[in-house]
mmCIF file of C-alpha atoms in Angstrom:
data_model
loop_
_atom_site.group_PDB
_atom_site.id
_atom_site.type_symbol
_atom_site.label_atom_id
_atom_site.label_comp_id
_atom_site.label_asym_id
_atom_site.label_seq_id
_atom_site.Cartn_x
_atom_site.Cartn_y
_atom_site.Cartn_z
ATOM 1 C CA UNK A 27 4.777 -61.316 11.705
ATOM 2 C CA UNK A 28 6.456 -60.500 8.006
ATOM 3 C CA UNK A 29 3.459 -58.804 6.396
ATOM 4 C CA UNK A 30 5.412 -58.246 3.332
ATOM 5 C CA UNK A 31 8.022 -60.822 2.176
ATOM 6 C CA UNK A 32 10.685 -61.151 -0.291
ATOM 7 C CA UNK A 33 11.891 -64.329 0.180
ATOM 8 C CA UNK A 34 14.838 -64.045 -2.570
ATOM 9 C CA UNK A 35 17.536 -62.265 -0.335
ATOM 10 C CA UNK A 36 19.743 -62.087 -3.773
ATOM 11 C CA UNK A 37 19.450 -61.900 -7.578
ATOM 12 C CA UNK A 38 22.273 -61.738 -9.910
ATOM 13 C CA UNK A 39 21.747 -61.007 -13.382
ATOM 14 C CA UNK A 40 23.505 -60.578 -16.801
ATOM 15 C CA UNK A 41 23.647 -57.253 -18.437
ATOM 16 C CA UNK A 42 20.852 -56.540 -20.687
ATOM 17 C CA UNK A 43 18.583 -59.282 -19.697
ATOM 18 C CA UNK A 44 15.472 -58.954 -17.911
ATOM 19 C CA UNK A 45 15.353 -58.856 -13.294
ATOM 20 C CA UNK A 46 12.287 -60.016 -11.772
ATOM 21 C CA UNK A 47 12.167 -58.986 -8.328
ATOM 22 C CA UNK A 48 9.302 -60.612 -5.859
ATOM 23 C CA UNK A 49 7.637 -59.904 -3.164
ATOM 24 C CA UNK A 50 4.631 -61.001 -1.164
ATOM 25 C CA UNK A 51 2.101 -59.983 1.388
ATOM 26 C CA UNK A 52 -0.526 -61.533 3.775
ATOM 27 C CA UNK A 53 -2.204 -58.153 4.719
ATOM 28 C CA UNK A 54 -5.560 -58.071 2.454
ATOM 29 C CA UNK A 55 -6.644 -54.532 3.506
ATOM 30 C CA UNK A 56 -2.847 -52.998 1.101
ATOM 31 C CA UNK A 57 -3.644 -51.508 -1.442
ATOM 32 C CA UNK A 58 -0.695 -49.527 -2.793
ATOM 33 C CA UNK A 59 2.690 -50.962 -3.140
ATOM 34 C CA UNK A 60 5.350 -49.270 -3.624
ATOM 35 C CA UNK A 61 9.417 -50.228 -4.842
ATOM 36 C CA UNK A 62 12.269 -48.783 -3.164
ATOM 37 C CA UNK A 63 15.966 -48.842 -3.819
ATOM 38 C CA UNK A 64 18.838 -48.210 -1.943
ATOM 39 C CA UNK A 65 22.495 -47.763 -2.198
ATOM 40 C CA UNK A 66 25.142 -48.673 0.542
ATOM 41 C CA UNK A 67 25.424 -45.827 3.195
ATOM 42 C CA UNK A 68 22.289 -43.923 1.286
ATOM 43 C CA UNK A 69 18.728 -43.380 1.902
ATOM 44 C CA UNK A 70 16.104 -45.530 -0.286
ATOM 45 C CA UNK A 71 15.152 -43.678 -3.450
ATOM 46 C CA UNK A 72 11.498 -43.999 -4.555
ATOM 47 C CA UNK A 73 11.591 -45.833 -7.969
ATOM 48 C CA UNK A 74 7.851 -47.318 -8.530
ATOM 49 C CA UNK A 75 4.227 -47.256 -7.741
ATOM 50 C CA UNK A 76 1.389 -49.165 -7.772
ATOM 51 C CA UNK A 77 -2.352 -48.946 -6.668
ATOM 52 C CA UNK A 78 -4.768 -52.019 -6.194
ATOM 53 C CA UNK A 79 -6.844 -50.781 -8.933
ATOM 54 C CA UNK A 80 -4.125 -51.736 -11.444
ATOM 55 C CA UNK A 81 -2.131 -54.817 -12.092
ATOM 56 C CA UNK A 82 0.664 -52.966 -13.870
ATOM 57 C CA UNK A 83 2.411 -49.712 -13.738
ATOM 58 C CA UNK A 84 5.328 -48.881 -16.347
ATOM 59 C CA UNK A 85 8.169 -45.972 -16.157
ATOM 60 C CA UNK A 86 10.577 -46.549 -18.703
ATOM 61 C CA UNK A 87 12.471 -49.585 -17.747
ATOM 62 C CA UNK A 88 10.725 -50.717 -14.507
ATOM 63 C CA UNK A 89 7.277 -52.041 -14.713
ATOM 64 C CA UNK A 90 5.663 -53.119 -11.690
ATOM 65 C CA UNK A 91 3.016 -56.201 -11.606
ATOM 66 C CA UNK A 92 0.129 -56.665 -9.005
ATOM 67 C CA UNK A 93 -1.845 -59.776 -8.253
ATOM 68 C CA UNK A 94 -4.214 -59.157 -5.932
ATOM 69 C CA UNK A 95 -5.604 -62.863 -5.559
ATOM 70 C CA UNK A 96 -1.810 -64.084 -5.097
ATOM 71 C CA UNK A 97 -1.209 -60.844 -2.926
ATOM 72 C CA UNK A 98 2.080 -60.982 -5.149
ATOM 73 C CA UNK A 99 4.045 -58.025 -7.021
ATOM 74 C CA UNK A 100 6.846 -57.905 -8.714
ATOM 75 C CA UNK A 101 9.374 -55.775 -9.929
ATOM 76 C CA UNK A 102 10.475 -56.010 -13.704
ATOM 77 C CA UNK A 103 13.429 -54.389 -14.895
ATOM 78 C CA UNK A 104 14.656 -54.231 -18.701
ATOM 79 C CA UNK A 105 16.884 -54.473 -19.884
ATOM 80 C CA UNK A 106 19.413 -54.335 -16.667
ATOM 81 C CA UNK A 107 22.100 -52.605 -16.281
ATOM 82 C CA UNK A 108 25.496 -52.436 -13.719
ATOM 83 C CA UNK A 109 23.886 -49.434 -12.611
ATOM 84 C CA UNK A 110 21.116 -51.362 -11.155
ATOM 85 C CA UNK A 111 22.975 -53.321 -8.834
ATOM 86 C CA UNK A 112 21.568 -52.211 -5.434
ATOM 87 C CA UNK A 113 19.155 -53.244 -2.907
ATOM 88 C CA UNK A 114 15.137 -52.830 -3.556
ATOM 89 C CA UNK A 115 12.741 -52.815 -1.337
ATOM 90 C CA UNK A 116 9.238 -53.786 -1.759
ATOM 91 C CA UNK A 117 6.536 -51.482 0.475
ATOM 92 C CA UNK A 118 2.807 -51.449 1.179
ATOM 93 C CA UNK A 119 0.143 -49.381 2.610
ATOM 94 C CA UNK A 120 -3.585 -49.672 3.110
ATOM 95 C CA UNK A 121 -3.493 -45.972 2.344
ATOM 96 C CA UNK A 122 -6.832 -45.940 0.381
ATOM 97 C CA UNK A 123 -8.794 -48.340 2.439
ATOM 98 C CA UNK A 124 -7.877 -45.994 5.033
ATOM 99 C CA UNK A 125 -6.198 -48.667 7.342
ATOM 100 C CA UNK A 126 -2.626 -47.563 8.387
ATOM 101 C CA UNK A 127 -2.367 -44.867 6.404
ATOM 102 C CA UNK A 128 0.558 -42.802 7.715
ATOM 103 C CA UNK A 129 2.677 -45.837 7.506
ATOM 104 C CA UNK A 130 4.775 -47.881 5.317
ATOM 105 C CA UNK A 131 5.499 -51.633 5.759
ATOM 106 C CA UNK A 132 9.037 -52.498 4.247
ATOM 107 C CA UNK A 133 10.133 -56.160 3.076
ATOM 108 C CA UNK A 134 13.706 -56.807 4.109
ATOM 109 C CA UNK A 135 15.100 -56.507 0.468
ATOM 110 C CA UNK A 136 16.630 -58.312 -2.350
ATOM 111 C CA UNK A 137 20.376 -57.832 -3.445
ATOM 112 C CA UNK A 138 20.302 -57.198 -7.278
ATOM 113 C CA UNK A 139 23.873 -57.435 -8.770
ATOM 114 C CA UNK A 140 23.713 -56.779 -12.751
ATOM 115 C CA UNK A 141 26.957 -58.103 -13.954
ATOM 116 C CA UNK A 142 28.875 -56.454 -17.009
ATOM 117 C CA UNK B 8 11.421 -27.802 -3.429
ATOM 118 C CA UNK B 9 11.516 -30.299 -0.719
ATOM 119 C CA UNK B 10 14.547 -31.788 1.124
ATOM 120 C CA UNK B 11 15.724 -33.830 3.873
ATOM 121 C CA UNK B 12 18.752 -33.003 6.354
ATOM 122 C CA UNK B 13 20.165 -35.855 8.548
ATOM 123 C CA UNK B 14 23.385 -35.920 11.034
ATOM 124 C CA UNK B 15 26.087 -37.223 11.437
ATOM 125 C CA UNK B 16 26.303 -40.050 9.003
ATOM 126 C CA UNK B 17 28.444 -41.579 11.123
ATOM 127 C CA UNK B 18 28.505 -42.560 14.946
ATOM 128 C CA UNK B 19 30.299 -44.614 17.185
ATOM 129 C CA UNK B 20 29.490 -44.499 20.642
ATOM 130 C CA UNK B 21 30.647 -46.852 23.865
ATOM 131 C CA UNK B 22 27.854 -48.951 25.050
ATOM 132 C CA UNK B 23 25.786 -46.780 28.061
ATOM 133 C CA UNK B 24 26.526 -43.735 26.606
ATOM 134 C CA UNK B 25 23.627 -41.024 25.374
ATOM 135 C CA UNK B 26 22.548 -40.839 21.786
ATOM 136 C CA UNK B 27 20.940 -37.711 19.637
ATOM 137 C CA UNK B 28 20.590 -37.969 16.362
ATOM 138 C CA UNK B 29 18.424 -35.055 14.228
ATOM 139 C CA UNK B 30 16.523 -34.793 10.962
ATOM 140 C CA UNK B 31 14.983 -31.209 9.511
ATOM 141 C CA UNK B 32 12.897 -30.717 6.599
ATOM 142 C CA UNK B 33 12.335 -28.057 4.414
ATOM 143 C CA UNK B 34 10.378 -26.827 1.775
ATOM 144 C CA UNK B 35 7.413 -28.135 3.228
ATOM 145 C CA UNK B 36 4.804 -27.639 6.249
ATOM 146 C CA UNK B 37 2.863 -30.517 8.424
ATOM 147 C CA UNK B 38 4.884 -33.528 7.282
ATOM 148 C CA UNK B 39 4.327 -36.621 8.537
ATOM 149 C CA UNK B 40 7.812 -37.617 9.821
ATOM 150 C CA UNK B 41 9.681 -41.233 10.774
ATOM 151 C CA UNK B 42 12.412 -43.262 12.055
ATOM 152 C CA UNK B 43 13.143 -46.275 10.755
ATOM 153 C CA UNK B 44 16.165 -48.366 11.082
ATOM 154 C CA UNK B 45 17.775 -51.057 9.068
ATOM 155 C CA UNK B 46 19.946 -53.824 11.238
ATOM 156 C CA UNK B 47 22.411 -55.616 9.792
ATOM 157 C CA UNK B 48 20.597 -58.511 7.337
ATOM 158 C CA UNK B 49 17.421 -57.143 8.288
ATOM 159 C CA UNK B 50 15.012 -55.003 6.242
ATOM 160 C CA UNK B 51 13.408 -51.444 7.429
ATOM 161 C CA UNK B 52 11.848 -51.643 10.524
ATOM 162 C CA UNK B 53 9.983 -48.788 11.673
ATOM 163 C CA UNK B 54 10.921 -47.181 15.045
ATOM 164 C CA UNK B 55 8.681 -44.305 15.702
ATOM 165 C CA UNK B 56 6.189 -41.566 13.599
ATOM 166 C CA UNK B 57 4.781 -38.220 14.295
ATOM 167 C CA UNK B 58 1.761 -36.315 12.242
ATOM 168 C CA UNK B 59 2.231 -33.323 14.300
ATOM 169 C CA UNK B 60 4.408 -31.044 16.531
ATOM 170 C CA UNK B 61 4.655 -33.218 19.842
ATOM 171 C CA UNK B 62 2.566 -36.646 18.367
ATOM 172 C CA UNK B 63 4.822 -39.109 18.118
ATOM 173 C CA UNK B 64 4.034 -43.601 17.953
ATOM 174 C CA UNK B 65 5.966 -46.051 18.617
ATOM 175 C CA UNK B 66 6.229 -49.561 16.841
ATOM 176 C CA UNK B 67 8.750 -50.914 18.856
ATOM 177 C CA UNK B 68 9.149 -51.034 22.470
ATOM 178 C CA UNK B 69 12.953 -50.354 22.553
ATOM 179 C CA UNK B 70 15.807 -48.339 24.428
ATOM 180 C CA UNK B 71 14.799 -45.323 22.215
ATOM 181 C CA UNK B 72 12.542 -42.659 22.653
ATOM 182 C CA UNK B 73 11.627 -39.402 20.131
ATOM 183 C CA UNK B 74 10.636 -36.106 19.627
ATOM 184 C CA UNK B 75 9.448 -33.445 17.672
ATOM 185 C CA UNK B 76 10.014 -30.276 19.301
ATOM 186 C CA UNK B 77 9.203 -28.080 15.882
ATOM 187 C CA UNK B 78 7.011 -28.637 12.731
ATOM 188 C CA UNK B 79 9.877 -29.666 10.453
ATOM 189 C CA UNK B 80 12.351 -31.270 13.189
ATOM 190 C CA UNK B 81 12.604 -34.708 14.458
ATOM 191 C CA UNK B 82 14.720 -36.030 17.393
ATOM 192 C CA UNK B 83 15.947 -39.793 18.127
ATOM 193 C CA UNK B 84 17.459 -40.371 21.447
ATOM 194 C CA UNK B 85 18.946 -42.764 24.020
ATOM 195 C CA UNK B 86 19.452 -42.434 27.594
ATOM 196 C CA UNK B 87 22.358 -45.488 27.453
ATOM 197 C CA UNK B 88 23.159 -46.932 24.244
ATOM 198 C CA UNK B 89 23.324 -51.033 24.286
ATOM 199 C CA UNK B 90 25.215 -53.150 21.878
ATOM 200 C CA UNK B 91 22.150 -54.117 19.643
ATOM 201 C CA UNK B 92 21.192 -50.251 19.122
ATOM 202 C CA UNK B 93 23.767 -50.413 16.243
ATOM 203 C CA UNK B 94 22.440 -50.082 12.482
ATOM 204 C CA UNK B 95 21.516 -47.591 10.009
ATOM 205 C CA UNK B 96 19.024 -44.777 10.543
ATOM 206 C CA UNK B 97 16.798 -43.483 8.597
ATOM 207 C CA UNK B 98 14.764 -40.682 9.135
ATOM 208 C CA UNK B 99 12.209 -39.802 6.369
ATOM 209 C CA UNK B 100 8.730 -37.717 5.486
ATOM 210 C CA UNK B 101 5.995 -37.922 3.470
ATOM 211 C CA UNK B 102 2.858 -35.568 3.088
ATOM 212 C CA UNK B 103 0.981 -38.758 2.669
ATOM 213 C CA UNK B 104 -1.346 -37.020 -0.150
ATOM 214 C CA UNK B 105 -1.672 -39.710 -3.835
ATOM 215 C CA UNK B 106 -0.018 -36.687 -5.670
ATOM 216 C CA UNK B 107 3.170 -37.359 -3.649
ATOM 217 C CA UNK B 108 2.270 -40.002 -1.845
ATOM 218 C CA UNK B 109 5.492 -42.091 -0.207
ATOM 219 C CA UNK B 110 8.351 -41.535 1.913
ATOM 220 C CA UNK B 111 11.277 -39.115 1.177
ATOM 221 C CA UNK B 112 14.270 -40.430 3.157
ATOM 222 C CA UNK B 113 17.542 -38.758 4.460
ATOM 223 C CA UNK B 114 20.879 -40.229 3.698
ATOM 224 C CA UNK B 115 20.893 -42.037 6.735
ATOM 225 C CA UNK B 116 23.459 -42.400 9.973
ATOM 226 C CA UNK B 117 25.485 -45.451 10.459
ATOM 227 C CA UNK B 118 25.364 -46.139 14.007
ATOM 228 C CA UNK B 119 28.043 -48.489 15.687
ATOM 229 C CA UNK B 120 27.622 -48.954 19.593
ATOM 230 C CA UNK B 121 31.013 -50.477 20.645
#
C-alpha cells in the first residue's frame, strides 16, 4: 500500500522556467511533509519542509504547497536550473499527531532534468 | 557538528555469501538511526530502525537482519546474500526533535549480489 505517491516518474524542464513536482498521500493522520533530493550514487539531501498547519513554505527558490483536503503537495521550483536535475523525493510523517513518529514514509521519486 | 560515516560505497558479492555493511555517527548522542534501501526503479523503502542501543524494528520481513551494538553505530547484515538483495543502501539519523527534525543520510553503498 503506496501511502505517498508521485505518480510522475519524470519531469523535464527548460532552463529558467518554473518545475512543479507532485505528490500525494492517503494517510490522513501526516502532518509534516518533507522534500528530498538525491544525486546518483549519493545520499538524499534535505531541501524543504512543511507542517499541516501551513499550506506553503518558501526558501529561496523552492516553495512547497500543502492541501490538506486533496492530501496533495507539491514542490515548486523557480526559476530552474541544470543544477536541479536530480531525483526528489516527497516524505511524510504523522510526527505531531504523534502516530509514527520515528519514521519517514518516502514516495518513489520523480526524475527532474532542467535542460540548458 | 553532526555527520554521517557509511562503508564501502561499493559491494559486489556472489549470491550465498555473508554481508556487513556499517554506519557511525558523530557529533551527536541518542539518535534515532535507519536503513533504508532504494531498488532499482523503486523509491526508499525502509528496512529496519533503532531509538536505542540494542532496539531495533523491522518493516520488512527479508534476508536481513540489524544491529546496534553502540549508541552511534549501526550494523546491516546477511547470513547468505540472494540475487534480489542488490540496491543502494542508505543508512541515515535523525534526532527526531521540530528544530532538526528529518533524516540525515550517509552517502550510501551500492550493493550488487552477482
Amino acid at each position: 500500500d503506496q501511502q505517498v505517491k508521485q505518480n510522475s516518474p519524470s519531469l523535464s524542464v527548460q532552463e529558467g522556467r518554473i518545475s512543479i513536482l507532485n505528490c500525494d498521500y492517503t494517510n490522513s493522520m501526516f502532518d509534516y511533509f518533507l522534500w528530498y533530493k538525491k544525486y546518483p550514487a549519493e545520499g538524499p539531501t534535505f531541501l524543504i519542509s512543511i507542517s499541516s498547519i501551513k499550506d506553503k513554505n518558501e526558501d529561496g527558490r523552492f516553495t512547497v504547497f500543502l492541501n490538506k483536503s486533496a492530501k496533495h503537495l507539491s514542490l515548486h521550483i523557480v526559476p530552474s536550473q541544470p543544477g536541479d536535475s536530480a531525483v526528489y523525493f516527497c516524505a511524510a510523517s504523522s510526527y505531531y499527531s504523534g502516530g509514527s513518529n520515528y519514521k519517514l514514509t518516502f514516495g518513489k521519486g520523480t526524475l527532474l532534468t532542467v535542460n540548458p | 557538528s553532526q555527520t554521517i560515516h557509511q562503508w564501502p560505497a561499493t559491494l559486489v558479492q556472489p549470491v550465498g555469501s555473508p554481508l556487513s555493511l556499517e554506519c557511525t555517527v558523530e557529533g551527536t548522542s541518542n539518535p534515532n538511526l535507519y536503513w533504508y534501501r532504494q531498488a532499482a526503479g523503486r523509491g526508499l523503502q525502509l528496512l529496519f530502525y533503532s531509538v536505542g542501543i540494542g532496539q531495533i524494528s523491522s518493516e520488512v520481513p527479508q534476508n536481513l537482519s540489524a544491529s546496534r551494538p553502540q549508541d552511534r553505530q549501526f550494523i546491516l547484515s546477511s547470513k547468505k546474500l540472494l540475487l534480489s538483495d542488490s540496491g543502494f543502501y542508505l543508512c541515515a539519523w535523525s534526532l527526531f526533535r521540530t528544530d532538526v527534525y528529518g533524516y540525515t543520510f550517509g552517502s550510501g553503498t551500492r550493493l550488487t549480489v552477482v
